[in-house]
Coordinates of N, CA and C in Angstrom, one line a residue:
S1 N 77.7 110.7 159.1 CA 77.8 112.0 158.6 C 77.8 112.0 157.1
D2 N 77.6 113.2 156.5 CA 77.6 113.3 155.0 C 78.9 113.8 154.5
V3 N 79.5 113.2 153.5 CA 80.8 113.6 153.0 C 80.8 115.0 152.5
D4 N 79.7 115.6 152.1 CA 79.6 117.0 151.7 C 80.0 117.9 152.8
F5 N 80.0 117.4 154.1 CA 80.3 118.3 155.2 C 81.4 117.6 156.1
D6 N 82.4 116.9 155.4 CA 83.4 116.2 156.1 C 84.5 117.2 156.6
I7 N 84.3 117.8 157.7 CA 85.2 118.9 158.1 C 86.5 118.3 158.6
D8 N 86.5 117.1 159.2 CA 87.7 116.5 159.7 C 88.6 116.1 158.6
N9 N 88.0 115.7 157.4 CA 88.8 115.3 156.3 C 88.3 116.0 155.0
P10 N 88.8 117.3 154.8 CA 88.3 118.1 153.7 C 88.6 117.5 152.4
D11 N 89.6 116.6 152.2 CA 89.9 116.0 150.9 C 88.8 115.0 150.5
E12 N 87.9 114.6 151.5 CA 86.8 113.7 151.1 C 85.6 114.4 150.5
I13 N 85.5 115.7 150.6 CA 84.4 116.4 150.1 C 84.4 116.3 148.6
P14 N 83.3 115.7 148.0 CA 83.4 115.3 146.6 C 83.4 116.5 145.6
V15 N 83.9 116.3 144.4 CA 83.9 117.2 143.3 C 82.6 117.0 142.6
D16 N 81.8 118.1 142.3 CA 80.5 117.9 141.7 C 80.4 118.4 140.3
A17 N 81.4 119.0 139.8 CA 81.3 119.6 138.4 C 81.4 118.5 137.4
S18 N 80.5 118.6 136.4 CA 80.4 117.6 135.3 C 81.2 118.0 134.1
G19 N 81.5 119.3 134.0 CA 82.1 119.7 132.7 C 81.2 120.4 131.8
R20 N 79.9 120.3 132.1 CA 78.8 120.9 131.2 C 78.0 121.9 132.1
V21 N 77.6 123.0 131.5 CA 76.7 123.9 132.2 C 75.3 124.1 131.6
L22 N 75.1 123.5 130.5 CA 73.8 123.7 129.8 C 73.0 122.4 129.7
G23 N 73.4 121.3 130.4 CA 72.7 120.1 130.3 C 72.3 119.5 131.7
K24 N 71.1 118.9 131.8 CA 70.7 118.3 133.1 C 70.6 116.8 132.9
D25 N 71.1 116.1 133.9 CA 71.0 114.7 133.8 C 71.2 114.1 135.2
K26 N 70.7 112.9 135.5 CA 71.0 112.2 136.7 C 72.4 111.6 136.7
R27 N 73.0 111.6 137.8 CA 74.4 111.1 138.0 C 74.5 110.1 139.2
Q28 N 75.1 109.0 139.0 CA 75.4 108.1 140.1 C 76.9 108.1 140.3
R29 N 77.3 108.3 141.6 CA 78.7 108.4 141.9 C 79.0 107.4 143.0
L30 N 80.0 106.5 142.7 CA 80.4 105.5 143.7 C 81.9 105.9 144.1
H31 N 82.1 105.9 145.4 CA 83.4 106.3 145.9 C 83.9 105.2 146.9
F32 N 85.1 104.7 146.7 CA 85.7 103.7 147.6 C 87.1 104.2 148.0
G33 N 87.4 104.4 149.3 CA 88.7 105.0 149.6 C 89.4 104.4 150.8
P34 N 89.9 103.1 150.8 CA 90.6 102.5 152.0 C 91.9 103.2 152.2
E35 N 92.3 103.2 153.5 CA 93.6 103.8 153.9 C 94.2 102.9 155.0
W36 N 95.6 102.8 154.9 CA 96.3 102.0 155.9 C 97.5 102.8 156.4
S37 N 97.8 102.8 157.7 CA 98.9 103.5 158.2 C 99.7 102.6 159.2
R38 N 101.0 103.0 159.3 CA 101.9 102.2 160.2 C 102.9 103.2 160.8
Q39 N 103.1 103.0 162.1 CA 104.0 103.8 162.8 C 105.4 103.3 162.6
L40 N 106.3 104.1 162.0 CA 107.7 103.7 161.7 C 108.6 104.0 162.9
G41 N 108.3 105.0 163.6 CA 109.1 105.4 164.8 C 108.3 106.2 165.7
Q42 N 109.0 106.8 166.7 CA 108.2 107.7 167.7 C 107.6 108.9 167.0
R43 N 108.2 109.4 165.9 CA 107.7 110.6 165.3 C 107.3 110.4 163.8
S44 N 107.5 109.3 163.2 CA 107.2 109.1 161.8 C 106.2 108.0 161.6
R45 N 105.4 108.2 160.5 CA 104.4 107.3 160.1 C 104.4 107.1 158.6
L46 N 103.9 105.9 158.1 CA 103.7 105.6 156.7 C 102.2 105.5 156.5
R47 N 101.8 106.2 155.4 CA 100.3 106.1 155.0 C 100.2 105.7 153.6
I48 N 99.4 104.7 153.4 CA 99.1 104.2 152.0 C 97.6 104.3 151.8
R49 N 97.2 104.8 150.7 CA 95.8 105.1 150.4 C 95.5 104.7 149.0
A50 N 94.3 104.1 148.8 CA 93.7 103.9 147.4 C 92.4 104.6 147.3
N51 N 92.1 105.1 146.1 CA 90.9 105.9 145.9 C 90.3 105.5 144.6
Y52 N 89.0 105.1 144.6 CA 88.4 104.7 143.3 C 87.0 105.5 143.2
I53 N 86.8 106.1 142.1 CA 85.6 106.8 141.8 C 85.0 106.3 140.5
D54 N 83.7 106.0 140.6 CA 83.0 105.6 139.4 C 81.8 106.5 139.2
V55 N 81.7 107.2 138.1 CA 80.7 108.1 137.8 C 79.9 107.7 136.5
S56 N 78.6 107.6 136.6 CA 77.8 107.3 135.4 C 76.6 108.2 135.3
Y57 N 76.2 108.5 134.1 CA 75.1 109.4 133.8 C 74.0 108.6 133.0
D58 N 72.8 109.1 133.2 CA 71.6 108.4 132.5 C 71.6 108.8 131.0
N59 N 72.1 110.0 130.7 CA 72.0 110.5 129.3 C 70.6 110.3 128.7
S60 N 69.6 110.8 129.5 CA 68.2 110.6 129.1 C 67.8 111.6 128.0
V61 N 68.5 112.7 127.9 CA 68.1 113.7 126.9 C 69.0 113.6 125.7
A62 N 70.3 113.6 125.8 CA 71.2 113.5 124.7 C 72.5 112.9 125.3
Q63 N 73.4 112.5 124.4 CA 74.7 112.0 124.8 C 75.6 113.1 125.2
L64 N 75.3 113.8 126.2 CA 76.1 115.0 126.6 C 77.3 114.5 127.5
Y65 N 77.1 113.5 128.2 CA 78.2 113.1 129.2 C 78.8 111.7 128.9
E66 N 80.0 111.5 129.4 CA 80.6 110.2 129.3 C 80.9 109.7 130.7
D67 N 80.5 108.4 130.9 CA 80.8 107.7 132.2 C 82.3 107.6 132.3
Y68 N 82.8 107.7 133.5 CA 84.3 107.6 133.7 C 84.6 107.0 135.0
Q69 N 85.8 106.5 135.1 CA 86.3 105.9 136.4 C 87.7 106.6 136.7
E70 N 88.0 106.8 137.9 CA 89.2 107.4 138.3 C 89.8 106.6 139.5
S71 N 91.0 106.1 139.2 CA 91.7 105.2 140.2 C 93.0 105.9 140.7
T72 N 93.2 106.0 142.0 CA 94.4 106.7 142.5 C 95.0 105.9 143.6
G73 N 96.4 105.8 143.6 CA 97.1 105.2 144.7 C 98.1 106.2 145.2
A74 N 98.2 106.3 146.5 CA 99.0 107.3 147.1 C 99.8 106.7 148.3
V75 N 101.1 107.2 148.4 CA 102.0 106.8 149.5 C 102.5 108.1 150.1
G76 N 102.5 108.1 151.5 CA 103.0 109.3 152.2 C 103.8 109.0 153.4
I77 N 104.7 109.8 153.7 CA 105.5 109.8 155.0 C 105.3 111.0 155.8
E78 N 104.9 110.8 157.1 CA 104.7 112.0 157.9 C 105.7 112.0 159.1
Y79 N 106.1 113.2 159.5 CA 107.1 113.3 160.5 C 106.7 114.4 161.5
D80 N 106.6 114.1 162.8 CA 106.2 115.1 163.8 C 107.5 115.9 164.2
L81 N 107.5 117.2 163.8 CA 108.6 118.1 164.2 C 108.4 118.5 165.7
S82 N 107.2 118.6 166.2 CA 106.9 118.9 167.6 C 105.5 118.4 167.8
Q83 N 105.0 118.7 169.0 CA 103.6 118.3 169.4 C 102.6 119.1 168.5
R84 N 103.0 120.2 167.9 CA 102.1 121.0 167.1 C 102.3 120.9 165.6
D85 N 103.5 120.6 165.2 CA 103.9 120.7 163.8 C 104.2 119.3 163.2
T86 N 103.6 119.0 162.0 CA 103.9 117.8 161.3 C 104.1 118.1 159.8
V87 N 105.2 117.5 159.3 CA 105.5 117.7 157.9 C 105.3 116.3 157.2
S88 N 105.0 116.4 155.8 CA 104.8 115.2 155.1 C 105.3 115.3 153.7
L89 N 105.6 114.1 153.1 CA 105.9 114.0 151.7 C 105.0 112.9 151.1
N90 N 104.3 113.3 150.1 CA 103.2 112.4 149.5 C 103.4 112.3 148.0
T91 N 103.3 111.1 147.5 CA 103.3 110.9 146.0 C 102.1 110.1 145.7
Y92 N 101.6 110.2 144.4 CA 100.4 109.5 143.9 C 100.5 109.2 142.4
A93 N 99.8 108.3 142.0 CA 99.6 108.0 140.6 C 98.1 107.8 140.3
R94 N 97.6 108.3 139.2 CA 96.2 108.4 138.9 C 96.0 107.9 137.5
Q95 N 94.8 107.2 137.3 CA 94.4 106.8 135.9 C 93.0 107.1 135.7
N96 N 92.6 107.7 134.6 CA 91.2 108.1 134.3 C 90.8 107.3 133.0
K97 N 89.7 106.6 133.2 CA 89.1 105.8 132.0 C 87.8 106.5 131.7
F98 N 87.7 106.8 130.4 CA 86.4 107.4 129.9 C 85.8 106.5 128.9
D99 N 84.5 106.2 129.0 CA 83.9 105.2 128.2 C 83.9 105.6 126.7
G100 N 83.9 106.8 126.4 CA 83.8 107.2 125.0 C 85.2 107.6 124.4
A101 N 86.3 107.5 125.2 CA 87.6 107.9 124.7 C 88.4 106.7 124.2
S102 N 89.2 107.0 123.2 CA 90.0 106.0 122.6 C 91.2 105.6 123.4
N103 N 91.6 106.4 124.3 CA 92.8 106.1 125.2 C 92.5 106.6 126.6
D104 N 93.1 106.0 127.6 CA 93.0 106.4 129.0 C 94.0 107.5 129.2
L105 N 93.7 108.4 130.2 CA 94.6 109.4 130.6 C 95.2 109.1 132.0
S106 N 96.5 109.3 132.2 CA 97.1 109.0 133.4 C 97.9 110.2 133.9
G107 N 98.2 110.2 135.2 CA 98.9 111.3 135.8 C 99.6 110.9 137.1
A108 N 100.5 111.7 137.6 CA 101.2 111.4 138.9 C 101.6 112.8 139.5
G109 N 101.8 112.7 140.8 CA 102.1 114.0 141.4 C 102.9 113.8 142.7
V110 N 103.4 114.9 143.2 CA 104.1 114.9 144.5 C 103.7 116.2 145.3
T111 N 103.5 116.1 146.6 CA 103.2 117.2 147.4 C 104.0 117.2 148.7
L112 N 104.3 118.4 149.2 CA 104.9 118.6 150.5 C 103.8 119.2 151.4
G113 N 103.6 118.7 152.6 CA 102.6 119.1 153.5 C 103.1 119.6 154.8
W114 N 102.4 120.5 155.4 CA 102.7 121.0 156.7 C 101.4 121.2 157.5
N115 N 101.2 120.5 158.6 CA 100.0 120.6 159.5 C 100.5 121.2 160.8
R116 N 99.7 122.2 161.3 CA 100.0 122.9 162.5 C 98.8 123.0 163.4
S117 N 98.9 122.7 164.7 CA 97.9 123.0 165.6 C 98.0 124.4 166.1
L118 N 97.2 125.3 165.7 CA 97.3 126.7 166.1 C 96.9 126.9 167.5
S119 N 95.9 126.1 168.0 CA 95.5 126.1 169.4 C 94.9 124.8 169.7
E120 N 94.3 124.7 170.8 CA 93.6 123.4 171.2 C 92.5 123.1 170.3
N121 N 91.8 124.1 169.7 CA 90.6 123.9 168.9 C 90.8 124.2 167.4
T122 N 92.0 124.7 167.0 CA 92.2 125.2 165.6 C 93.4 124.5 165.0
R123 N 93.1 124.0 163.8 CA 94.2 123.3 163.1 C 94.4 123.8 161.7
L124 N 95.6 124.0 161.2 CA 95.9 124.4 159.9 C 96.5 123.3 159.1
V125 N 96.0 123.0 157.9 CA 96.5 122.0 157.0 C 96.9 122.6 155.7
T126 N 98.2 122.4 155.3 CA 98.7 123.0 154.0 C 99.4 122.0 153.2
S127 N 99.5 122.2 151.9 CA 100.3 121.4 151.0 C 100.5 122.1 149.7
I128 N 101.6 121.8 149.1 CA 102.0 122.4 147.8 C 102.7 121.3 147.0
G129 N 102.5 121.3 145.7 CA 103.1 120.3 144.8 C 102.9 120.5 143.4
V130 N 103.1 119.5 142.6 CA 103.0 119.5 141.2 C 102.3 118.2 140.7
D131 N 101.4 118.4 139.7 CA 100.8 117.2 139.1 C 101.2 117.2 137.6
S132 N 101.6 116.0 137.2 CA 102.0 115.8 135.8 C 101.0 114.9 135.1
S133 N 100.2 115.4 134.2 CA 99.1 114.6 133.6 C 99.2 114.5 132.1
D134 N 98.8 113.4 131.5 CA 98.7 113.3 130.1 C 97.6 114.2 129.6
D135 N 97.9 114.9 128.4 CA 96.8 115.5 127.7 C 96.3 114.6 126.6
D136 N 95.4 115.0 125.8 CA 94.8 114.1 124.8 C 95.8 113.7 123.7
F137 N 96.9 114.4 123.6 CA 98.0 114.1 122.6 C 99.0 113.1 123.3
G138 N 98.9 112.8 124.6 CA 99.9 112.0 125.2 C 101.0 112.7 125.8
E139 N 101.0 114.1 125.7 CA 102.1 114.9 126.2 C 101.8 115.2 127.7
D140 N 102.9 115.3 128.5 CA 102.8 115.7 129.9 C 102.5 117.1 130.0
Q141 N 101.5 117.4 130.9 CA 101.2 118.8 131.3 C 101.4 119.0 132.8
N142 N 102.3 119.9 133.2 CA 102.6 120.1 134.6 C 101.8 121.2 135.1
N143 N 101.1 121.0 136.3 CA 100.3 122.0 136.9 C 100.6 122.1 138.4
A144 N 100.6 123.3 139.0 CA 100.8 123.4 140.4 C 99.5 123.0 141.1
I145 N 99.6 122.3 142.2 CA 98.4 121.8 143.0 C 98.7 122.1 144.5
G146 N 97.7 122.1 145.3 CA 97.9 122.4 146.7 C 96.6 122.5 147.5
E147 N 96.8 122.8 148.8 CA 95.6 123.0 149.7 C 96.0 123.8 150.9
I148 N 95.1 124.6 151.4 CA 95.2 125.3 152.6 C 93.8 125.2 153.3
S149 N 93.8 124.7 154.5 CA 92.5 124.5 155.2 C 92.7 124.9 156.7
F150 N 91.6 125.6 157.2 CA 91.5 125.9 158.6 C 90.3 125.2 159.2
I151 N 90.6 124.4 160.3 CA 89.6 123.6 160.9 C 89.5 124.0 162.4
H152 N 88.3 124.5 162.7 CA 88.0 125.0 164.1 C 86.9 124.1 164.7
T153 N 87.2 123.5 165.9 CA 86.3 122.6 166.5 C 86.0 123.0 167.9
L154 N 84.7 123.2 168.3 CA 84.3 123.5 169.6 C 83.4 122.3 170.1
E155 N 82.9 122.4 171.3 CA 82.2 121.3 171.9 C 80.9 120.9 171.1
T156 N 80.2 121.9 170.5 CA 79.0 121.7 169.8 C 79.0 122.2 168.4
S157 N 80.1 122.7 167.9 CA 80.1 123.2 166.5 C 81.5 123.0 165.9
R158 N 81.5 123.0 164.6 CA 82.8 122.8 163.8 C 82.7 123.7 162.6
V159 N 83.8 124.2 162.2 CA 83.9 125.1 161.0 C 85.1 124.7 160.2
L160 N 84.9 124.7 158.9 CA 86.0 124.4 157.9 C 86.0 125.5 156.9
A161 N 87.2 126.1 156.6 CA 87.4 127.0 155.5 C 88.6 126.4 154.7
S162 N 88.4 126.0 153.4 CA 89.4 125.2 152.7 C 89.5 125.7 151.3
Y163 N 90.7 125.7 150.8 CA 91.0 126.0 149.4 C 91.8 124.8 148.8
R164 N 91.4 124.2 147.7 CA 92.2 123.2 147.1 C 92.4 123.4 145.6
R165 N 93.5 123.0 145.0 CA 93.7 123.0 143.6 C 94.2 121.6 143.2
L166 N 93.5 121.0 142.2 CA 93.7 119.6 141.9 C 93.4 119.4 140.4
V167 N 93.8 118.2 139.9 CA 93.5 117.8 138.6 C 92.6 116.6 138.7
T168 N 91.4 116.6 138.0 CA 90.4 115.5 138.2 C 89.7 115.2 136.9
G169 N 88.9 114.2 136.9 CA 88.2 113.8 135.7 C 86.9 114.5 135.6
S170 N 86.2 114.5 134.4 CA 84.9 115.1 134.2 C 84.1 114.3 133.3
G171 N 82.8 114.7 133.2 CA 81.9 113.9 132.4 C 81.9 114.3 130.9
I172 N 82.9 115.0 130.4 CA 83.1 115.3 129.0 C 84.2 114.6 128.4
G173 N 84.8 113.6 129.1 CA 85.8 112.7 128.4 C 87.2 113.2 128.5
T174 N 87.5 114.0 129.5 CA 88.9 114.5 129.7 C 89.1 114.9 131.1
T175 N 90.3 115.2 131.5 CA 90.6 115.8 132.8 C 90.7 117.3 132.7
Y176 N 90.6 118.0 133.9 CA 90.7 119.4 133.9 C 91.3 119.8 135.3
L177 N 91.7 121.1 135.3 CA 92.3 121.7 136.5 C 91.2 122.4 137.3
Q178 N 91.1 122.2 138.6 CA 90.0 122.8 139.4 C 90.5 123.5 140.6
D179 N 90.1 124.8 140.8 CA 90.3 125.6 142.0 C 89.0 125.5 142.8
F180 N 89.1 125.1 144.0 CA 87.9 124.7 144.8 C 88.0 125.4 146.2
F181 N 87.0 126.1 146.5 CA 86.9 126.7 147.9 C 85.6 126.2 148.6
S182 N 85.7 125.9 149.8 CA 84.6 125.3 150.6 C 84.6 126.0 152.0
L183 N 83.4 126.4 152.4 CA 83.2 126.9 153.7 C 82.0 126.2 154.4
N184 N 82.3 125.4 155.4 CA 81.2 124.6 156.0 C 81.1 124.9 157.5
F185 N 79.9 124.8 158.0 CA 79.6 125.0 159.4 C 78.6 123.9 159.9
I186 N 79.0 123.2 161.0 CA 78.1 122.2 161.6 C 77.8 122.5 163.0
R187 N 76.6 122.4 163.4 CA 76.2 122.7 164.8 C 75.4 121.5 165.3
D188 N 75.8 121.0 166.5 CA 75.1 119.9 167.1 C 73.9 120.5 167.9
L189 N 72.7 120.2 167.5 CA 71.5 120.7 168.3 C 71.2 119.8 169.5
S190 N 71.6 118.6 169.4 CA 71.5 117.6 170.5 C 72.5 116.5 170.3
E191 N 72.4 115.4 171.1 CA 73.3 114.3 170.9 C 73.0 113.6 169.6
R192 N 71.8 113.7 169.1 CA 71.4 112.9 167.9 C 71.2 113.8 166.7
V193 N 70.9 115.1 166.9 CA 70.5 116.0 165.8 C 71.6 117.0 165.6
S194 N 71.9 117.3 164.3 CA 72.9 118.3 163.9 C 72.4 119.0 162.7
F195 N 72.8 120.3 162.5 CA 72.5 121.1 161.4 C 73.8 121.5 160.7
S196 N 73.8 121.4 159.4 CA 75.0 121.8 158.6 C 74.6 122.8 157.5
V197 N 75.5 123.7 157.2 CA 75.3 124.7 156.1 C 76.7 124.9 155.4
G198 N 76.7 124.9 154.1 CA 78.0 125.0 153.4 C 77.8 125.8 152.1
V199 N 78.9 126.4 151.7 CA 78.9 127.1 150.4 C 80.2 126.6 149.7
R200 N 80.1 126.4 148.4 CA 81.3 126.0 147.6 C 81.4 127.0 146.4
A201 N 82.6 127.3 146.1 CA 82.8 128.1 144.8 C 84.0 127.4 144.2
Y202 N 83.9 127.0 142.9 CA 85.0 126.4 142.2 C 85.0 126.8 140.7
Q203 N 86.2 126.8 140.2 CA 86.5 127.2 138.8 C 87.2 126.0 138.1
N204 N 86.7 125.7 136.9 CA 87.4 124.6 136.1 C 88.0 125.3 134.9
S205 N 89.2 124.7 134.6 CA 89.9 125.2 133.3 C 90.6 124.0 132.7
G206 N 90.7 123.9 131.4 CA 91.3 122.8 130.7 C 92.8 122.8 130.8
L207 N 93.3 121.6 130.7 CA 94.8 121.5 130.7 C 95.3 122.0 129.3
D208 N 96.5 122.6 129.3 CA 97.0 123.1 128.1 C 97.1 122.0 127.0
E209 N 96.9 122.4 125.8 CA 97.0 121.5 124.6 C 96.0 120.4 124.6
S210 N 94.9 120.5 125.3 CA 93.9 119.4 125.3 C 93.1 119.5 124.0
V211 N 92.8 118.3 123.4 CA 92.0 118.3 122.2 C 90.6 118.8 122.5
I212 N 90.0 118.4 123.7 CA 88.7 118.8 124.1 C 88.8 120.1 124.8
S213 N 88.3 121.2 124.1 CA 88.4 122.5 124.7 C 87.5 122.7 125.8
I214 N 88.0 123.2 127.0 CA 87.1 123.5 128.1 C 87.2 125.0 128.4
D215 N 86.1 125.7 128.2 CA 86.1 127.1 128.6 C 86.1 127.2 130.1
E216 N 86.7 128.3 130.6 CA 86.7 128.5 132.0 C 85.3 128.5 132.6
Q217 N 85.0 127.7 133.6 CA 83.7 127.5 134.1 C 83.7 127.9 135.6
D218 N 82.7 128.7 136.1 CA 82.6 129.0 137.5 C 81.4 128.5 138.1
Y219 N 81.5 127.9 139.3 CA 80.3 127.3 139.9 C 80.2 127.9 141.3
L220 N 78.9 128.0 141.8 CA 78.7 128.4 143.2 C 77.5 127.5 143.7
Q221 N 77.7 126.9 144.9 CA 76.7 126.0 145.4 C 76.5 126.3 146.9
F222 N 75.2 126.2 147.3 CA 74.8 126.3 148.7 C 74.2 124.9 149.1
R223 N 74.6 124.5 150.3 CA 74.0 123.2 150.8 C 73.6 123.3 152.2
T224 N 72.5 122.6 152.6 CA 72.1 122.5 154.0 C 71.8 121.1 154.3
L225 N 72.0 120.7 155.5 CA 71.7 119.3 155.9 C 71.2 119.2 157.3
L226 N 70.1 118.5 157.6 CA 69.7 118.2 158.9 C 69.9 116.7 159.2
S227 N 70.7 116.4 160.1 CA 71.1 115.0 160.3 C 70.5 114.5 161.7
W228 N 69.9 113.3 161.7 CA 69.4 112.7 162.9 C 69.9 111.3 163.0
K229 N 70.7 111.1 164.0 CA 71.3 109.7 164.3 C 70.3 108.9 165.1
L230 N 70.1 107.7 164.6 CA 69.1 106.7 165.2 C 69.9 106.0 166.4

């Protein structure tokens, strides 16, 4: 499957904003995200996750973009309140390295999550928390983050409606705050062939007191995919 339409794991859907709206360039994006879990009791689980993103640009026209790497480590505890409800506590630490920057930017955050099975075919995923990130002066900037996602699965089709708010890196040498909405639909045409269509709308804004000024940026994307399994 394509991560652009990862309905089962909406957090895997990649962020596509580069931080620029007037420049075109080719981008290479490498993503590596191993995860490990262990059952602690009948109702509780421990999850440990690492996430690494490497983004590079050709800069064929002008030096508009900066290559960057983002590394994140996360630890979470999940507890089943019932067969339908699960709560979680998650913490993470993040480091952003920008090739053209004199210093790296780091951050950490904590979120509280609640997952509920609304029916046999519908699942609700929610979280709310705070991210504390360095700005370009080395001062901590606190921002609210979170997610709410509805996932509906039928025998031959799947639908995801998701809203996320997060802090992430960009191609202009700093981090920013992003509000991200995604609506995806997947239909299995046969055992091997599926069709997907999706729309994304997201808004980027700079962290307070950042040296690199980021004007508020709005994006809208439409995507389609025809997948054939060999």
